[in-house]
Coordinates of C-alpha atoms in Angstrom, one line a residue:
M1204 CA 4.5 10.8 10.6
T1205 CA 1.8 12.9 8.7
M1206 CA -1.6 11.1 9.1
D1207 CA -5.2 12.3 8.6
S1208 CA -8.3 10.5 9.7
S1209 CA -10.9 13.1 9.5
H1210 CA -11.8 12.1 6.0
L1211 CA -12.9 8.6 7.3
E1212 CA -15.9 10.0 9.1
D1213 CA -18.1 10.2 6.0
L1214 CA -17.8 6.6 4.7
S1215 CA -21.0 6.7 2.7
S1216 CA -19.8 9.5 0.3
T1217 CA -16.2 8.4 -0.1
G1218 CA -16.9 4.6 -0.3
Q1219 CA -14.0 3.7 1.7
E1220 CA -15.7 1.0 3.6
R1221 CA -16.6 -0.9 0.4
V1222 CA -13.1 -0.5 -0.9
V1223 CA -11.5 -1.8 2.3
Q1224 CA -13.9 -4.7 2.2
R1225 CA -12.7 -5.6 -1.3
I1226 CA -9.1 -5.3 -0.6
C1227 CA -9.2 -7.5 2.6
S1228 CA -11.7 -10.1 1.0
R1229 CA -9.2 -10.4 -2.1
V1230 CA -6.2 -10.8 0.2
A1231 CA -8.0 -13.3 2.6
G1232 CA -9.0 -15.4 -0.6
P1233 CA -12.4 -17.0 -1.3
A1234 CA -12.5 -19.2 1.5
V1235 CA -12.0 -16.6 4.2
G1236 CA -13.0 -13.5 2.3
A1237 CA -16.6 -14.2 2.9
G1238 CA -16.2 -13.7 6.6
V1239 CA -14.4 -10.2 6.4
Q1240 CA -16.4 -7.6 8.4
V1241 CA -15.9 -3.8 8.2
A1242 CA -17.4 -1.2 10.5
S1243 CA -16.7 2.4 11.3
L1244 CA -15.1 3.5 14.4
P1245 CA -16.9 6.2 16.8
L1246 CA -14.1 8.8 16.3
G1247 CA -13.4 8.2 12.7
G1248 CA -11.5 5.2 10.8
L1249 CA -12.5 1.7 10.2
Q1250 CA -12.2 -1.7 12.0
V1251 CA -11.8 -4.9 10.3
W1252 CA -12.4 -8.3 11.7
L1253 CA -12.8 -12.0 10.7
E1254 CA -15.7 -14.1 11.8
S1255 CA -13.6 -17.3 11.9
P1256 CA -10.8 -17.2 14.6
S1257 CA -8.7 -19.8 12.5
H1258 CA -5.3 -18.1 11.5
R1259 CA -6.9 -14.7 12.3
W1260 CA -3.6 -13.1 13.0
R1261 CA -1.8 -14.2 9.9
F1262 CA -4.9 -12.7 7.7
Y1263 CA -4.7 -9.5 9.6
H1264 CA -1.0 -9.1 8.8
R1265 CA -1.6 -9.8 5.1
M1266 CA -4.6 -7.3 5.0
A1267 CA -2.5 -4.5 6.8
R1268 CA 0.2 -5.0 4.5
E1269 CA -2.0 -4.5 1.4
L1270 CA -4.0 -1.6 3.0
R1271 CA -0.6 0.1 3.9
L1272 CA 0.4 -0.5 0.1
A1273 CA -2.8 1.5 -0.7
G1274 CA -1.6 4.4 1.5
W1275 CA -3.5 3.9 4.8
H1276 CA -2.1 3.9 8.3
T1277 CA -3.1 0.6 10.0
E1278 CA -2.7 -1.0 13.5
T1279 CA -3.0 -4.7 14.0
G1280 CA -4.6 -5.9 17.3
P1281 CA -5.1 -9.4 18.6
D1282 CA -9.0 -9.5 17.5
R1283 CA -9.2 -6.9 14.7
L1284 CA -7.3 -4.6 12.3
L1285 CA -7.7 -0.8 12.6
L1286 CA -7.4 1.6 9.7
L1287 CA -6.8 5.1 11.0
G1288 CA -6.3 7.4 7.9
W1289 CA -3.9 8.3 5.2
S1290 CA -0.3 8.0 6.1
A1291 CA 2.3 10.2 4.3
V1292 CA 5.0 7.4 4.6
C1293 CA 2.7 4.6 3.2
L1294 CA 1.6 7.1 0.4
S1295 CA 5.3 7.8 -0.5
H1296 CA 5.8 4.0 -0.4
R1297 CA 2.9 3.6 -2.8
A1298 CA 4.4 6.1 -5.1
R1299 CA 7.6 4.4 -5.1
M1300 CA 6.0 0.9 -5.7
L1301 CA 4.0 2.4 -8.8
S1302 CA 7.1 4.1 -10.2
A1303 CA 9.0 0.9 -9.9
A1304 CA 6.2 -1.2 -11.6
L1305 CA 6.3 1.4 -14.4
K1306 CA 10.2 1.0 -15.0
G1307 CA 10.4 -2.8 -14.1
R1308 CA 7.8 -5.4 -14.8
L1309 CA 5.3 -3.2 -16.7
A1310 CA 8.1 -2.0 -19.0
D1311 CA 8.8 -5.6 -20.0
F1312 CA 6.4 -6.5 -22.8
D1313 CA 8.5 -9.4 -23.9
K1314 CA 7.8 -11.2 -20.6
T1315 CA 4.2 -10.8 -20.8
A1316 CA 4.3 -12.2 -24.6
F1317 CA 6.4 -15.1 -23.4
M1318 CA 4.0 -15.8 -20.6
A1319 CA 1.0 -15.6 -23.0
V1320 CA 2.6 -18.0 -25.4
M1321 CA 3.4 -20.5 -22.9
I1322 CA 0.0 -20.4 -21.1
A1323 CA -1.8 -20.5 -24.4
T1324 CA 0.3 -23.4 -26.0
R1325 CA -0.2 -25.4 -22.6
L1326 CA -3.9 -24.8 -22.6
R1327 CA -4.3 -25.7 -26.4
H1328 CA -2.3 -29.0 -25.8
E1329 CA -4.8 -29.7 -23.0
G1330 CA -7.8 -29.3 -25.1
F1331 CA -8.9 -26.0 -23.8
P1332 CA -11.7 -24.6 -26.0
V1333 CA -10.3 -22.3 -28.6
A1334 CA -12.9 -19.8 -28.3
E1335 CA -12.3 -19.2 -24.7
L1336 CA -8.5 -19.3 -24.9
P1337 CA -7.8 -15.6 -25.2
A1338 CA -9.9 -14.6 -22.3
E1339 CA -8.5 -17.4 -20.2
V1340 CA -4.8 -16.2 -21.1
E1341 CA -5.8 -12.7 -20.4
T1342 CA -7.2 -13.5 -17.1
R1343 CA -4.1 -15.4 -16.1
C1344 CA -1.8 -12.7 -17.1
R1345 CA -3.9 -10.1 -15.2
D1346 CA -3.5 -12.2 -12.2
A1347 CA 0.3 -12.2 -12.6
L1348 CA 0.6 -8.6 -13.2
R1349 CA -1.3 -8.0 -9.7
W1350 CA -1.9 -4.3 -10.3
P1351 CA -5.0 -4.6 -12.3
A1352 CA -6.7 -6.2 -9.3
R1353 CA -5.2 -3.7 -7.0
L1354 CA -6.5 -0.8 -9.0
E1355 CA -9.9 -2.5 -9.4
D1356 CA -10.3 -2.7 -5.6
L1357 CA -10.1 1.2 -5.6
D1358 CA -13.1 1.7 -7.8
G1359 CA -15.4 4.3 -6.5
L1360 CA -12.9 5.5 -3.9
E1361 CA -12.9 9.3 -3.2
R1362 CA -9.4 10.2 -1.8
R1363 CA -9.2 13.4 0.0
S1364 CA -7.5 15.0 3.0
S1365 CA -7.7 18.2 5.1
L1366 CA -3.9 18.4 5.2
E1367 CA -2.2 19.9 2.1
P1368 CA 1.0 17.6 2.0
L1369 CA -1.3 14.6 2.0
R1370 CA -3.6 16.1 -0.8
L1371 CA -0.4 16.6 -3.0
R1372 CA 0.8 12.9 -2.2
L1373 CA -2.7 11.8 -3.1
A1374 CA -2.7 13.7 -6.3
Q1375 CA 0.8 12.2 -7.1
V1376 CA -0.4 8.6 -6.4
A1377 CA -3.7 9.1 -8.6
G1378 CA -1.4 10.2 -11.6
L1379 CA 0.8 7.2 -11.2
E1380 CA -2.1 4.9 -10.9
A1381 CA -3.6 6.0 -14.1
K1382 CA -0.3 5.5 -15.9
V1383 CA -0.1 1.8 -14.4
G1384 CA -3.6 1.1 -15.3
C1385 CA -3.0 2.3 -18.8
R1386 CA 0.1 0.3 -19.1
C1387 CA -1.7 -2.9 -17.7
C1388 CA -4.4 -2.4 -20.5
E1389 CA -1.5 -2.7 -23.1
H1390 CA -0.1 -5.7 -21.4
L1391 CA -3.4 -7.5 -21.4
A1392 CA -4.2 -6.5 -25.0
L1393 CA -0.8 -7.9 -25.9
A1394 CA -1.6 -11.3 -24.2
S1395 CA -5.0 -11.4 -25.9
K1396 CA -3.4 -10.8 -29.3
V1397 CA -0.7 -13.5 -28.7
A1398 CA -3.3 -16.0 -27.4
R1399 CA -5.4 -15.6 -30.6
T1400 CA -2.5 -16.1 -32.7
V1401 CA -1.4 -19.2 -31.0
A1402 CA -5.1 -20.5 -31.2
G1403 CA -4.7 -20.0 -34.9
G1404 CA -7.3 -17.2 -35.2
A1405 CA -7.4 -13.7 -36.5
V1406 CA -6.4 -11.0 -34.1
P1407 CA -9.5 -8.8 -33.3
A1408 CA -9.5 -5.1 -33.2
R1409 CA -11.2 -5.2 -29.7
S1410 CA -7.7 -5.7 -27.8
R1411 CA -6.0 -2.7 -29.4
A1412 CA -9.3 -0.6 -29.4
R1413 CA -9.6 -1.2 -25.7
S1414 CA -6.1 -0.1 -25.0
S1415 CA -6.5 3.1 -27.0
A1416 CA -9.9 3.8 -25.4
S1417 CA -8.4 3.4 -21.9
C1418 CA -5.2 5.3 -22.4
S1419 CA -4.2 8.4 -24.3
A1420 CA -0.7 6.7 -25.3
T1421 CA 1.0 7.9 -28.3
P1422 CA 1.8 5.4 -31.3
D1423 CA 5.5 5.4 -30.1
S1424 CA 4.5 4.0 -26.7
S1425 CA 2.9 1.0 -28.1
P1426 CA 4.9 -2.2 -27.3
G1427 CA 6.9 -3.7 -29.9
V1428 CA 5.9 -7.2 -31.1
G1429 CA 9.2 -8.2 -33.1
L1430 CA 10.2 -10.6 -30.5
T1431 CA 6.6 -11.6 -29.7
E1432 CA 6.1 -12.6 -33.1
R1433 CA 9.1 -14.7 -33.3
M1434 CA 8.1 -16.5 -30.2
V1435 CA 4.7 -17.2 -31.5
C1436 CA 5.9 -18.6 -34.8
V1437 CA 8.1 -21.0 -32.8
S1438 CA 5.2 -22.1 -30.6
V1439 CA 2.3 -22.4 -33.2
P1440 CA 2.0 -25.6 -35.3
N1441 CA 2.3 -25.1 -39.0
V1442 CA -1.3 -26.3 -39.5
A1443 CA -2.7 -23.4 -37.4
T1444 CA -0.4 -20.9 -39.1
T1445 CA -1.5 -22.0 -42.5
R1446 CA -5.3 -21.6 -41.4
A1447 CA -4.7 -18.3 -40.1
G1448 CA -2.9 -17.1 -43.2
T1449 CA -5.8 -18.7 -45.3
A1450 CA -8.5 -16.7 -43.3
R1451 CA -6.6 -13.5 -44.1

């Protein structure tokens, strides 16, 4: 297995320690994440451990799984988790997962629209503030997609390697991540649009503009909204539809 750990020696320039901290804290959750500690190893690499001994082994395995998905080789010990460099196998797995997301869940805009309709309708019936409804729906859809949080964790990470095969894999992964990030923006813009329609308000240009600014997608790549509009029409009460029509 091709692996390179030399790039981990200069953590201050690559920001890997901060990225690993964010990933592990997210995986551990708010109750345990505050106790995640990350430090460099003398010969390169990182070590991760938890201050609290409760269920430590379970959290280490969760963290290791997410770090492997990011492309790193990890080793799990009884009292800490070791991160030892990029792994060709793990980077290939990440590329496959990103490609699968683009062809699978992130290609299904109807599912996002349906989810947004269901969430917005339920929140509206529960008396959730209308002005805050689109942002809340977008947040919940973002959590359901999972990839936005994963990509956000990598902010500021400089990925490099002294090995040519790993450099090629890192470049491939970076390209796929850009496509996934763009697709996620489109999904979240759609969720916000649907939520505003369900809430009875006009759809702002912000959601579409944000998607266009973040991605260089062509007009043909924009998600269709035919089925979305039909689902919204079924879900929105007549009074809200009338009010929205009057506003226009």
